[in-house]
Amino acid sequence: MLRGLSIVLLVTQLFGNCLGQPIPPKPFGPVPNKNQIRWQQMEYYAFIHLSTNTFTDQEWGYGEDDPKIFNPEKLDCRQWARVCKAAGMKGIILTAKHHSGFCLWPSKYTEYSVKNSSWKAGKGDIVRELADACKEYGLKLGIYLSPWDRNYSDYGKPEYITYFRNQLTELLTNYGEVFEIWFDGANGGSGYYGGANETRRIDAKTYYDWPNTYKLIRKLQPNIVIWNDGGDRADLRWVGTEDGHVGEKNWSLLNATGEVTRDMLRHGLENGDSWVPGEVNTSIRPGWFYHEYEDSKVKTLPRLLETYYSSFGRNGTLLLNFPVDKRGLIHENDEKAVLELAETVRKTFAIDLATNKKVSASNVRGNAKVFGPDKALDGKKDTYWATDDKLRSASLTIDFGKPTTFNRFLVQEYIPLGQRVKSFQLEAKVGSEWKQLATQSTIGYKRILVFPTVQATQLRFTITDAKSSPIISNIGVYNAPQVLTAPAITRNKDGAVTIEAADKESDIYYTLDGSAPGKHSTRYTAPVQTDGKIEVRTIAVDSKSGAGSPEAREKFDITRKTWKLLNLADEKANAVIDGNPNTAWYQPRDQKMPVDIVIDLGEQQTLTGFKYLPGQGRIDGIISHFQFYVSTDRQTWKLATEGEFSNIKNNPLIQIKQFDAVKAWYIKLRALQNTQGNGEVGYGEIDVITQ
Ligand code: FUL
């Protein structure tokens, strides 16, 4: 009986169904819906962060600022659209309302919006201008509407949900089609709240009544995808970091209910019951909002390329943020950086070395032409190479016909039928030997592998394990131009500057006087002893080709050689002032907030600010609320500044706080709260800004 059945199956696979058509594979496991597929194919789109924060130099506005301060006099959404289009992006998501509650459109339901700002004498509407610009440039429009609203008096009460839905209705009704809606999960508690100035925490899972909010959204915008990192499982997921990457292993699946850990956000869940693909959100600068001091901190080409390959090169999409400046424009430095990225990507993927090459496979579904390996090389997204149902491994070999040089491999699964591949490897035939280039895990919608340049006559792609029979819709082979990385600069406590290039074959040149570095500058050979305030500017130059890297630039204040940590017996505590961002020190665990760290500067200084870098690579011990005191005698302490390190949980970078000049011999950083709500307090670095 069983034998009879397998003969029937074999015959069906060989000759197809009764119409003579070979039978395509059936979907396996959860599959994307049509909105998710349309979204995934967009691959790359922009975020714009603009609000009152842009004018107050903050990452999170408190909700109390006078709307009059909002005045981006040269605001030009067509400039944003032009840059995004030229960068190869497919859409723009705008912070229509960030946590401060200030609305970039003249909402009927609040006075806290552009209508009471100085911009266009209150007659403007940025959502409208952006919707029009997107239309003109063939881009899609997305909306960020912060659930947390630090201005609205009823935030925290049921009344706010009506307000929130009214605003959603305005945004999803009046501005044409919206491709994505973005609900940030942040709630730092404190806020202005109509003058109450208090702390209001809510349960993000239940407070916003997401099921009914989602229903409303889908009714108003049937083609939309919903991103939500705080509440109910939505159509898309956060990838657990704002640093610009998703895990190499990246399943587009999660469970519809139950706890979601950072690890699940990063890697998805191999056996998840729902299709919830990852979107990599990151900013082109360290912060999300514009800060003039970050004009020299725009991500370099190598850094942006890393993000590119670690996002939609790993089965994600890339949502890259521009902190629009006070003029209302994408800053020149950001434009230059993103266009440089676009140009490098264009050059890299201009020629697919696999096109029209001889290709063979270890197995072809039913031996049918329509599922042959050439379907993975034909450039069409709806054709694919498929194997017989029972197989969980298979290989495809491309014969270049002659020695061919390459360093990138691109592969795509046909995701309408599910994500299947669990592991694969890549080998190249160099001379007469097969050499392994990579072993990897998942593929998904798109996977791009980066490896050292190789010259080979053949390339073998082997799927070593899969959840169901593999289906590959596209394969490409490319030779990317070499790009040098900007060197890394550090200065230790005693003032010794170390500069390191990633590429050991390059020479490093530097200046200390603020002038632009070049081959004419001093060549770096060993750490350089420095003193006082300096600016280090440096580049790496390839010793063979003479090509230069992007410039790295770092400003340092006074050295910390006379500094002493006062209240701490632990020797390791010196990590706090050693100048190395990768070392950290954590106060003993049994502390109760507030927790202090006191530093003797060794001499009197006039301070205008301080810097705090949390320990890198750990999610605990990150200070969120602080006070910073100074003293000249260690008896009387003066509060120089206090407040929150906004968004430090998701974006744990160096925090810079400035204040009016004050004399200090001793400083005290007091941690009032951390991001986890417990007593753990850690420090990567503490530094000061002198007058
Ligand atoms: C975060 C927010 O708190 C930031 O301010 C920013 O909007 C970012 C995209 O999401 O969690």
XYZ file of C-alpha atoms and ligand atoms in Angstrom:
702
model
C 0.000 0.000 0.000
C 2.740 2.433 1.073
C 4.759 1.444 -1.942
C 1.799 2.176 -4.198
C 1.445 5.629 -2.636
C 5.086 6.493 -3.168
C 4.863 5.426 -6.802
C 1.897 7.776 -7.222
C 3.865 10.555 -5.507
C 6.890 9.938 -7.684
C 4.795 9.957 -10.827
C 3.115 13.212 -9.723
C 6.453 14.820 -9.025
C 7.876 13.718 -12.345
C 4.923 14.527 -14.524
C 2.997 17.018 -12.450
C -0.722 17.169 -11.969
C -3.318 16.018 -14.444
C -2.822 19.188 -16.537
C 0.795 18.185 -17.069
C 2.084 21.045 -14.884
C 4.783 20.250 -12.326
C 3.417 20.835 -8.815
C 4.906 23.781 -6.918
C 5.882 23.288 -3.270
C 3.228 24.026 -0.638
C 3.745 26.805 1.933
C 5.583 25.659 5.053
C 4.923 27.104 8.514
C 3.889 30.745 8.999
C 4.130 32.861 5.843
C 4.078 36.641 5.302
C 0.881 38.402 4.320
C 0.838 40.632 1.251
C 1.504 43.804 3.262
C 4.549 42.227 4.876
C 5.877 41.077 1.508
C 5.385 44.540 -0.020
C 7.132 46.074 2.992
C 10.035 43.587 2.922
C 10.671 44.375 -0.721
C 11.116 48.057 0.168
C 14.325 47.009 1.988
C 15.602 50.515 2.760
C 13.774 53.646 3.912
C 14.348 56.747 6.001
C 13.388 57.954 9.439
C 13.117 61.683 10.117
C 13.354 62.910 13.720
C 12.205 66.491 14.130
C 10.378 68.116 17.061
C 10.769 70.765 19.750
C 13.761 68.642 20.849
C 15.607 69.866 17.757
C 15.552 73.346 19.298
C 16.293 72.351 22.906
C 19.187 69.975 22.171
C 17.322 67.096 23.807
C 16.628 63.492 22.862
C 13.388 63.356 24.855
C 11.443 66.583 25.361
C 9.661 66.822 28.702
C 6.471 68.214 27.161
C 6.737 71.653 28.740
C 8.595 73.666 26.088
C 6.854 76.632 24.538
C 5.714 75.584 21.032
C 6.992 78.977 19.822
C 10.566 77.649 19.943
C 9.739 75.392 17.012
C 10.833 77.321 13.941
C 12.666 75.402 11.189
C 12.798 78.464 8.951
C 14.158 76.737 5.847
C 12.163 73.529 6.223
C 12.017 71.759 2.876
C 10.447 68.299 2.697
C 11.356 68.158 -0.996
C 15.016 68.311 0.023
C 14.452 65.327 2.360
C 12.695 63.416 -0.415
C 15.381 64.288 -2.973
C 18.164 63.012 -0.688
C 16.265 59.845 0.232
C 15.425 59.089 -3.373
C 19.029 59.625 -4.492
C 20.133 57.363 -1.636
C 18.025 54.517 -3.041
C 15.436 54.591 -0.272
C 11.799 53.692 -0.865
C 9.977 55.692 1.799
C 10.159 58.115 4.734
C 8.782 57.671 8.266
C 8.253 60.970 10.121
C 8.046 61.553 13.880
C 4.625 63.209 13.570
C 4.553 63.215 17.388
C 7.513 62.269 19.585
C 7.385 61.716 23.361
C 7.191 65.489 24.041
C 3.666 65.393 22.607
C 4.385 68.207 20.127
C 2.552 67.528 16.848
C 4.054 68.295 13.441
C 0.551 68.584 12.020
C -2.192 70.983 13.218
C -4.149 68.369 15.149
C -7.703 69.398 16.066
C -7.303 67.755 19.455
C -4.427 69.717 21.015
C -2.894 73.164 21.139
C 0.575 71.625 21.405
C 1.419 71.575 17.708
C 2.798 73.495 14.744
C -0.292 75.674 14.831
C 1.074 77.455 17.905
C 4.680 77.496 16.737
C 6.587 80.342 15.104
C 7.040 78.272 11.951
C 4.967 79.733 9.091
C 3.118 81.794 11.721
C 1.263 78.668 12.802
C -0.171 78.010 9.340
C 2.055 75.065 8.370
C 1.574 71.287 8.306
C 4.724 69.185 8.010
C 2.892 65.898 7.523
C 1.103 67.464 4.536
C 4.324 68.852 3.070
C 6.041 65.502 3.465
C 3.099 63.568 1.989
C 3.211 65.855 -1.074
C 7.001 65.580 -1.415
C 6.857 61.785 -1.140
C 4.245 61.662 -3.873
C 6.369 63.865 -6.118
C 9.460 61.689 -5.627
C 7.699 58.301 -5.753
C 8.340 57.499 -2.096
C 5.990 55.974 0.460
C 4.978 57.800 3.621
C 5.208 56.323 7.127
C 4.155 57.782 10.482
C 5.720 57.617 13.954
C 3.143 58.485 16.591
C 4.517 58.178 20.106
C 2.084 56.435 22.453
C 3.845 58.096 25.412
C 2.838 61.780 25.498
C 4.591 63.925 28.105
C 2.478 66.987 27.364
C -1.085 65.702 27.465
C -2.839 66.243 30.798
C -4.847 63.020 30.609
C -1.931 60.771 29.799
C -2.223 57.691 32.003
C -6.032 57.905 32.216
C -8.496 56.115 29.892
C -9.314 59.491 28.256
C -5.903 59.553 26.613
C -6.757 56.492 24.519
C -9.575 58.430 22.846
C -7.148 61.294 22.200
C -4.538 58.873 20.817
C -7.079 57.244 18.492
C -8.391 60.627 17.360
C -4.866 61.603 16.370
C -4.324 58.270 14.632
C -7.544 58.820 12.699
C -6.402 62.279 11.572
C -3.044 60.956 10.421
C -4.384 57.851 8.706
C -7.264 59.642 6.983
C -5.972 62.985 5.755
C -2.621 62.270 4.150
C -3.169 59.461 1.638
C -1.671 55.994 1.889
C 0.605 55.283 4.848
C 2.872 52.226 4.467
C 3.970 51.839 8.088
C 2.931 53.083 11.517
C 5.552 53.141 14.267
C 4.709 52.821 17.964
C 7.682 53.322 20.196
C 7.546 51.428 23.485
C 9.420 54.045 25.540
C 7.903 55.382 28.735
C 10.378 57.041 31.052
C 7.633 57.975 33.533
C 8.147 61.634 34.308
C 6.571 64.433 32.293
C 4.864 67.808 32.228
C 1.389 66.290 31.726
C -0.464 69.573 31.400
C 1.405 71.105 34.321
C 1.121 68.186 36.769
C 4.889 67.551 36.513
C 4.798 64.040 37.849
C 5.681 60.454 37.089
C 3.086 58.353 35.292
C 3.802 54.781 34.353
C 1.383 52.606 32.455
C 1.314 48.959 31.398
C 2.179 49.231 27.702
C 0.608 45.839 27.031
C -2.868 46.753 28.254
C -3.171 50.547 28.562
C -3.451 51.364 24.855
C -5.959 48.542 24.178
C -3.929 47.533 21.156
C -6.387 44.985 19.686
C -8.979 47.717 19.120
C -6.355 50.292 18.152
C -5.023 47.850 15.521
C -8.559 47.244 14.216
C -9.026 50.966 13.702
C -5.667 51.272 11.914
C -6.362 48.377 9.555
C -9.798 49.757 8.759
C -8.361 53.162 7.854
C -5.270 51.814 6.050
C -5.754 48.233 4.821
C -2.259 48.084 3.271
C -0.347 49.261 6.322
C 2.208 47.379 8.436
C 2.336 48.033 12.192
C 5.585 48.273 14.162
C 5.253 48.094 17.913
C 7.941 47.336 20.428
C 5.984 47.893 23.591
C 2.586 46.354 23.190
C 0.834 43.554 21.370
C 2.667 41.581 18.742
C 2.416 43.585 15.541
C 3.403 42.963 11.900
C 7.075 43.802 12.420
C 9.524 43.532 15.266
C 12.346 45.583 16.772
C 15.716 43.805 16.573
C 16.707 44.604 20.169
C 19.289 47.317 19.456
C 19.467 50.766 17.865
C 23.077 50.209 16.870
C 22.295 49.092 13.326
C 22.338 45.308 13.134
C 20.231 42.179 13.499
C 21.572 38.707 14.325
C 23.326 36.735 11.586
C 20.814 34.020 12.354
C 17.532 35.798 11.765
C 14.210 33.972 11.583
C 11.224 36.084 10.528
C 9.149 34.255 13.151
C 8.031 34.872 16.726
C 5.256 33.510 18.914
C 2.021 35.493 18.895
C 1.866 35.475 22.682
C 4.295 35.043 25.554
C 7.472 36.767 26.603
C 9.844 38.210 24.005
C 13.494 38.384 25.059
C 16.261 40.486 23.485
C 17.656 37.258 22.084
C 14.349 36.533 20.311
C 14.272 40.082 18.942
C 17.785 39.642 17.626
C 17.374 36.190 16.089
C 13.638 35.617 15.728
C 12.376 32.166 16.719
C 13.033 29.153 14.522
C 9.724 27.567 15.464
C 7.700 30.715 16.150
C 4.021 30.521 15.259
C 3.719 33.934 13.524
C 5.483 35.826 10.752
C 7.067 38.874 12.488
C 10.121 40.024 10.487
C 12.786 42.368 11.874
C 13.370 46.002 10.980
C 16.775 47.482 11.834
C 16.337 51.074 13.034
C 19.409 53.213 13.538
C 20.506 56.826 13.145
C 23.128 58.199 10.779
C 24.512 60.048 13.834
C 24.818 58.892 17.446
C 21.525 60.576 18.487
C 18.055 60.514 16.928
C 17.556 64.295 17.149
C 19.873 66.992 15.825
C 22.729 68.192 18.045
C 25.312 70.504 16.557
C 28.098 68.715 18.446
C 27.339 65.627 16.391
C 28.083 67.340 13.059
C 31.478 65.618 13.123
C 30.006 62.325 14.360
C 28.107 61.338 11.216
C 28.720 57.649 10.564
C 31.557 56.967 8.159
C 31.235 54.976 4.953
C 32.708 51.761 6.427
C 30.363 52.050 9.416
C 27.340 52.621 7.170
C 28.366 49.706 4.967
C 28.555 47.511 8.034
C 25.007 48.565 8.924
C 23.874 47.933 5.357
C 25.236 44.370 5.341
C 24.030 43.722 8.893
C 20.453 44.786 8.198
C 19.007 43.911 4.840
C 22.018 41.716 4.206
C 20.651 39.641 7.118
C 16.984 39.263 6.291
C 15.951 42.603 7.790
C 15.029 45.992 6.409
C 16.948 49.185 7.167
C 15.265 52.247 8.628
C 18.017 54.876 8.642
C 17.408 58.080 10.552
C 18.246 61.659 9.620
C 18.107 64.077 12.560
C 16.780 67.044 10.584
C 18.599 70.202 11.740
C 17.299 73.513 13.105
C 16.905 74.890 9.595
C 14.564 71.987 8.794
C 17.000 70.323 6.401
C 18.971 67.098 6.212
C 22.432 68.376 7.133
C 25.100 68.491 4.386
C 27.329 66.004 6.249
C 24.498 63.477 6.514
C 23.597 63.927 2.855
C 27.208 63.406 1.805
C 27.520 60.261 3.925
C 24.306 58.634 2.708
C 25.053 59.401 -0.949
C 28.550 58.004 -0.593
C 26.975 54.820 0.749
C 24.556 54.733 -2.196
C 27.388 55.153 -4.679
C 29.447 52.357 -3.107
C 26.415 50.060 -3.062
C 25.656 50.910 -6.682
C 29.237 50.091 -7.735
C 29.234 46.882 -5.688
C 26.038 45.457 -7.124
C 26.285 46.844 -10.675
C 27.602 43.611 -12.200
C 26.251 40.236 -11.175
C 29.007 37.784 -12.054
C 26.579 34.855 -11.913
C 24.331 36.121 -14.736
C 24.206 33.716 -17.681
C 26.732 31.384 -16.129
C 26.456 27.610 -16.364
C 24.631 26.337 -13.303
C 23.785 22.870 -12.016
C 22.048 21.484 -8.939
C 22.177 18.248 -6.938
C 18.399 17.959 -7.238
C 15.598 19.676 -9.141
C 11.984 19.294 -8.124
C 10.367 16.603 -10.308
C 13.237 17.211 -12.739
C 11.049 20.001 -14.049
C 12.650 22.864 -15.973
C 10.448 25.399 -14.252
C 12.190 24.627 -10.921
C 15.728 24.428 -12.341
C 18.748 26.155 -10.719
C 18.880 28.701 -13.563
C 15.651 30.149 -12.068
C 17.780 31.456 -9.193
C 19.959 33.361 -11.664
C 17.294 34.803 -13.964
C 16.761 38.040 -12.020
C 12.997 37.381 -11.644
C 11.619 37.454 -8.127
C 8.745 35.050 -8.766
C 10.713 32.165 -10.216
C 12.786 29.809 -8.080
C 14.959 26.740 -7.841
C 13.143 24.095 -5.780
C 13.940 20.525 -4.783
C 11.826 17.469 -4.157
C 9.694 17.705 -1.018
C 11.606 15.150 0.995
C 14.987 16.897 0.754
C 16.470 19.008 3.544
C 19.819 19.591 1.838
C 20.919 20.320 -1.707
C 23.621 22.139 -3.592
C 23.899 24.463 -6.549
C 27.133 25.030 -8.478
C 27.952 27.999 -10.680
C 30.670 27.523 -13.275
C 32.198 30.896 -14.230
C 34.093 29.334 -17.122
C 37.263 31.254 -16.166
C 38.987 32.517 -13.008
C 36.669 35.158 -11.575
C 37.311 37.562 -8.698
C 34.591 38.203 -6.116
C 33.927 38.945 -2.429
C 30.132 39.132 -2.001
C 27.422 36.454 -2.261
C 23.717 37.251 -2.262
C 20.963 34.682 -1.806
C 17.192 34.890 -1.346
C 14.556 32.386 -0.305
C 11.123 32.547 -1.873
C 9.416 33.750 1.323
C 5.765 33.600 0.163
C 6.205 29.847 0.805
C 7.899 30.345 4.198
C 11.403 30.628 5.589
C 13.071 27.220 5.445
C 16.877 27.161 5.360
C 18.577 26.470 8.704
C 22.187 26.283 7.550
C 24.290 26.586 4.430
C 27.859 26.812 3.262
C 29.745 28.397 0.421
C 32.815 27.000 -1.297
C 34.980 28.268 -4.153
C 37.080 26.248 -6.546
C 40.489 27.889 -6.426
C 42.824 26.127 -8.866
C 41.891 22.483 -8.402
C 40.945 22.772 -4.715
C 37.576 23.510 -3.126
C 38.058 26.176 -0.478
C 35.410 26.978 2.143
C 34.371 30.659 2.122
C 31.640 30.627 4.757
C 29.286 28.498 6.832
C 26.136 30.268 7.875
C 22.669 29.716 9.311
C 19.511 31.392 8.017
C 18.752 33.095 4.682
C 15.178 34.425 4.587
C 14.189 37.219 2.226
C 17.791 38.259 1.536
C 21.193 37.299 2.845
C 24.444 38.897 1.706
C 27.768 37.380 2.721
C 30.932 39.478 2.864
C 34.258 37.638 2.652
C 37.855 38.360 1.592
C 38.333 38.636 -2.175
C 38.849 35.272 -3.839
C 39.601 34.239 -7.422
C 37.824 31.045 -8.424
C 36.456 29.181 -11.421
C 33.408 27.722 -9.650
C 31.215 28.499 -6.672
C 29.263 25.881 -4.731
C 26.332 26.869 -2.505
C 25.193 24.010 -0.281
C 22.128 24.040 1.915
C 23.130 21.711 4.739
C 19.865 21.745 6.687
C 16.348 23.104 6.247
C 12.957 22.930 7.954
C 11.392 21.828 4.680
C 12.587 21.436 1.082
C 14.610 24.534 0.084
C 13.278 27.124 -2.366
C 15.773 29.698 -3.636
C 14.531 32.594 -5.739
C 17.738 34.504 -6.340
C 21.513 34.206 -6.201
C 24.103 36.873 -7.085
C 27.900 37.079 -6.993
C 29.704 40.431 -6.843
C 33.101 42.047 -6.506
C 32.897 45.059 -4.173
C 35.525 47.793 -4.253
C 37.807 47.871 -1.187
C 36.841 50.438 1.436
C 39.258 51.419 4.187
C 37.981 51.961 7.729
C 38.687 55.161 9.675
C 41.195 54.515 12.476
C 40.045 54.360 16.116
C 41.399 56.999 18.529
C 41.692 56.659 22.314
C 43.539 58.680 24.954
C 44.436 57.138 28.295
C 44.300 58.778 31.707
C 47.859 60.082 31.383
C 47.331 61.649 27.974
C 48.881 58.981 25.691
C 46.970 58.889 22.390
C 46.668 55.529 20.626
C 45.468 55.309 17.018
C 44.576 51.963 15.478
C 43.618 51.044 11.930
C 41.515 47.944 11.264
C 43.604 47.154 8.216
C 47.107 46.343 9.413
C 48.644 47.025 6.006
C 47.756 50.699 6.031
C 49.779 53.666 7.284
C 48.265 56.108 9.742
C 48.721 59.894 9.554
C 47.499 62.362 12.173
C 47.419 65.959 13.364
C 46.906 67.348 16.859
C 46.293 70.992 16.015
C 42.901 70.696 14.357
C 44.236 70.753 10.774
C 43.089 68.203 8.173
C 45.238 65.052 8.090
C 46.913 63.745 4.911
C 50.052 62.029 3.706
C 51.943 65.209 4.512
C 51.016 64.891 8.225
C 52.938 63.057 10.930
C 53.008 59.296 10.495
C 51.827 57.367 13.514
C 54.175 54.680 14.789
C 53.576 54.469 18.570
C 51.336 56.103 21.227
C 51.836 59.880 21.343
C 52.148 61.658 24.690
C 49.847 64.709 24.881
C 48.665 67.165 27.467
C 45.704 69.515 27.893
C 42.912 70.052 25.398
C 43.619 68.603 21.963
C 41.859 67.549 18.801
C 43.142 64.433 17.050
C 42.387 64.071 13.339
C 43.616 60.993 11.501
C 43.321 58.851 8.373
C 44.624 55.458 7.270
C 46.268 55.176 3.842
C 46.556 51.878 2.007
C 50.269 51.293 1.512
C 49.724 49.562 -1.860
C 47.047 51.594 -3.630
C 47.511 54.898 -1.781
C 43.734 55.103 -1.184
C 42.728 56.932 1.991
C 40.146 56.018 4.642
C 37.476 58.396 5.951
C 38.804 60.710 8.622
C 38.414 60.012 12.343
C 38.246 63.010 14.613
C 38.167 63.181 18.383
C 38.312 66.091 20.834
C 39.801 65.542 24.293
C 39.622 67.842 27.293
C 42.198 68.014 30.122
C 44.031 64.778 30.854
C 42.924 62.820 33.875
C 46.402 62.031 35.231
C 45.824 63.852 38.530
C 42.372 62.303 39.064
C 41.611 59.960 41.944
C 38.451 57.991 42.661
C 37.658 58.767 46.274
C 34.943 56.605 47.681
C 36.065 53.348 46.089
C 38.531 50.843 47.400
C 38.347 48.572 44.355
C 41.436 48.911 42.104
C 39.386 47.979 39.053
C 37.353 51.142 39.520
C 40.036 52.962 37.561
C 38.285 51.654 34.440
C 35.953 54.646 34.950
C 38.701 57.118 34.026
C 41.151 55.012 31.993
C 40.114 56.471 28.623
C 39.217 53.027 27.289
C 35.495 52.867 26.406
C 35.622 49.081 26.393
C 36.478 48.694 30.067
C 33.834 49.349 32.703
C 33.363 49.164 36.432
C 30.212 48.327 38.352
C 29.538 49.397 41.933
C 29.005 46.521 44.377
C 25.602 44.946 43.739
C 24.032 45.407 47.163
C 23.769 49.198 46.837
C 20.554 51.129 47.285
C 19.850 54.192 45.177
C 21.095 56.888 45.208
C 24.618 55.687 44.468
C 27.544 58.142 44.280
C 30.902 58.172 42.623
C 33.257 60.903 43.853
C 36.343 62.030 41.965
C 39.189 64.261 43.110
C 40.404 66.206 40.069
C 43.772 66.883 41.742
C 43.504 70.639 41.149
C 40.849 73.279 40.750
C 39.144 73.503 37.337
C 36.345 75.592 35.849
C 33.796 73.132 34.500
C 31.046 73.697 31.942
C 29.850 70.126 31.596
C 30.436 66.436 32.139
C 30.255 63.211 30.138
C 29.021 59.775 31.138
C 29.472 56.646 29.079
C 27.630 53.591 30.451
C 29.408 50.232 30.442
C 29.277 48.927 26.893
C 27.861 45.556 25.948
C 25.741 45.047 29.099
C 22.141 46.044 29.604
C 22.374 46.527 33.350
C 23.916 49.266 35.469
C 22.925 52.039 33.042
C 22.116 55.266 34.896
C 18.914 56.904 33.626
C 18.388 59.719 36.170
C 21.256 61.611 37.761
C 22.516 64.590 39.733
C 25.952 66.066 39.189
C 27.590 67.944 42.074
C 30.812 69.929 42.358
C 32.830 71.049 45.366
C 36.034 72.960 46.019
C 36.586 71.609 49.525
C 34.711 68.274 49.662
C 32.554 69.761 52.440
C 29.966 71.804 50.597
C 28.540 70.431 47.379
C 26.790 72.431 44.718
C 24.311 70.872 42.294
C 25.626 71.734 38.796
C 22.948 69.886 36.821
C 20.423 67.078 37.123
C 17.987 65.256 34.900
C 17.622 62.151 32.753
C 19.817 60.471 30.176
C 17.031 60.160 27.617
C 16.804 56.971 25.586
C 19.995 55.611 27.135
C 18.402 52.183 27.520
C 18.035 51.601 23.794
C 20.982 53.736 22.743
C 23.683 53.469 25.445
C 26.097 56.078 24.088
C 28.157 58.807 25.656
C 25.930 61.396 27.369
C 27.026 65.029 27.341
C 25.492 67.459 29.834
C 26.440 71.116 29.841
C 25.932 73.763 32.534
C 27.017 77.298 33.483
C 30.691 77.610 34.392
C 31.439 76.526 37.939
C 34.630 75.948 39.967
C 35.380 72.394 41.049
C 38.130 70.411 42.692
C 35.857 67.457 43.386
C 32.985 66.067 41.339
C 30.211 63.697 42.354
C 27.946 61.831 39.938
C 24.884 60.612 41.793
C 22.796 57.853 40.203
C 19.147 58.261 41.190
C 17.685 55.531 38.987
C 18.879 53.023 36.424
C 17.128 51.690 33.325
C 16.239 48.378 34.993
C 14.744 49.884 38.141
C 17.237 48.195 40.499
C 20.387 49.202 42.415
C 23.032 48.251 39.856
C 25.256 51.156 38.753
C 28.084 50.984 36.219
C 30.391 53.318 34.332
C 32.385 52.970 31.116
C 33.885 56.458 31.404
C 33.360 59.715 33.291
C 34.929 62.886 31.941
C 34.499 66.645 32.244
C 34.290 69.637 29.923
C 36.390 72.590 31.074
C 35.934 76.203 30.129
C 13.417 55.175 20.789
C 12.876 56.539 21.213
O 12.758 56.654 22.598
C 13.870 57.466 20.592
O 13.722 58.777 21.014
C 13.730 57.344 19.081
O 12.496 57.878 18.651
C 13.879 55.886 18.637
C 13.572 55.645 17.206
O 13.103 55.038 19.418
O 13.103 54.134 21.541
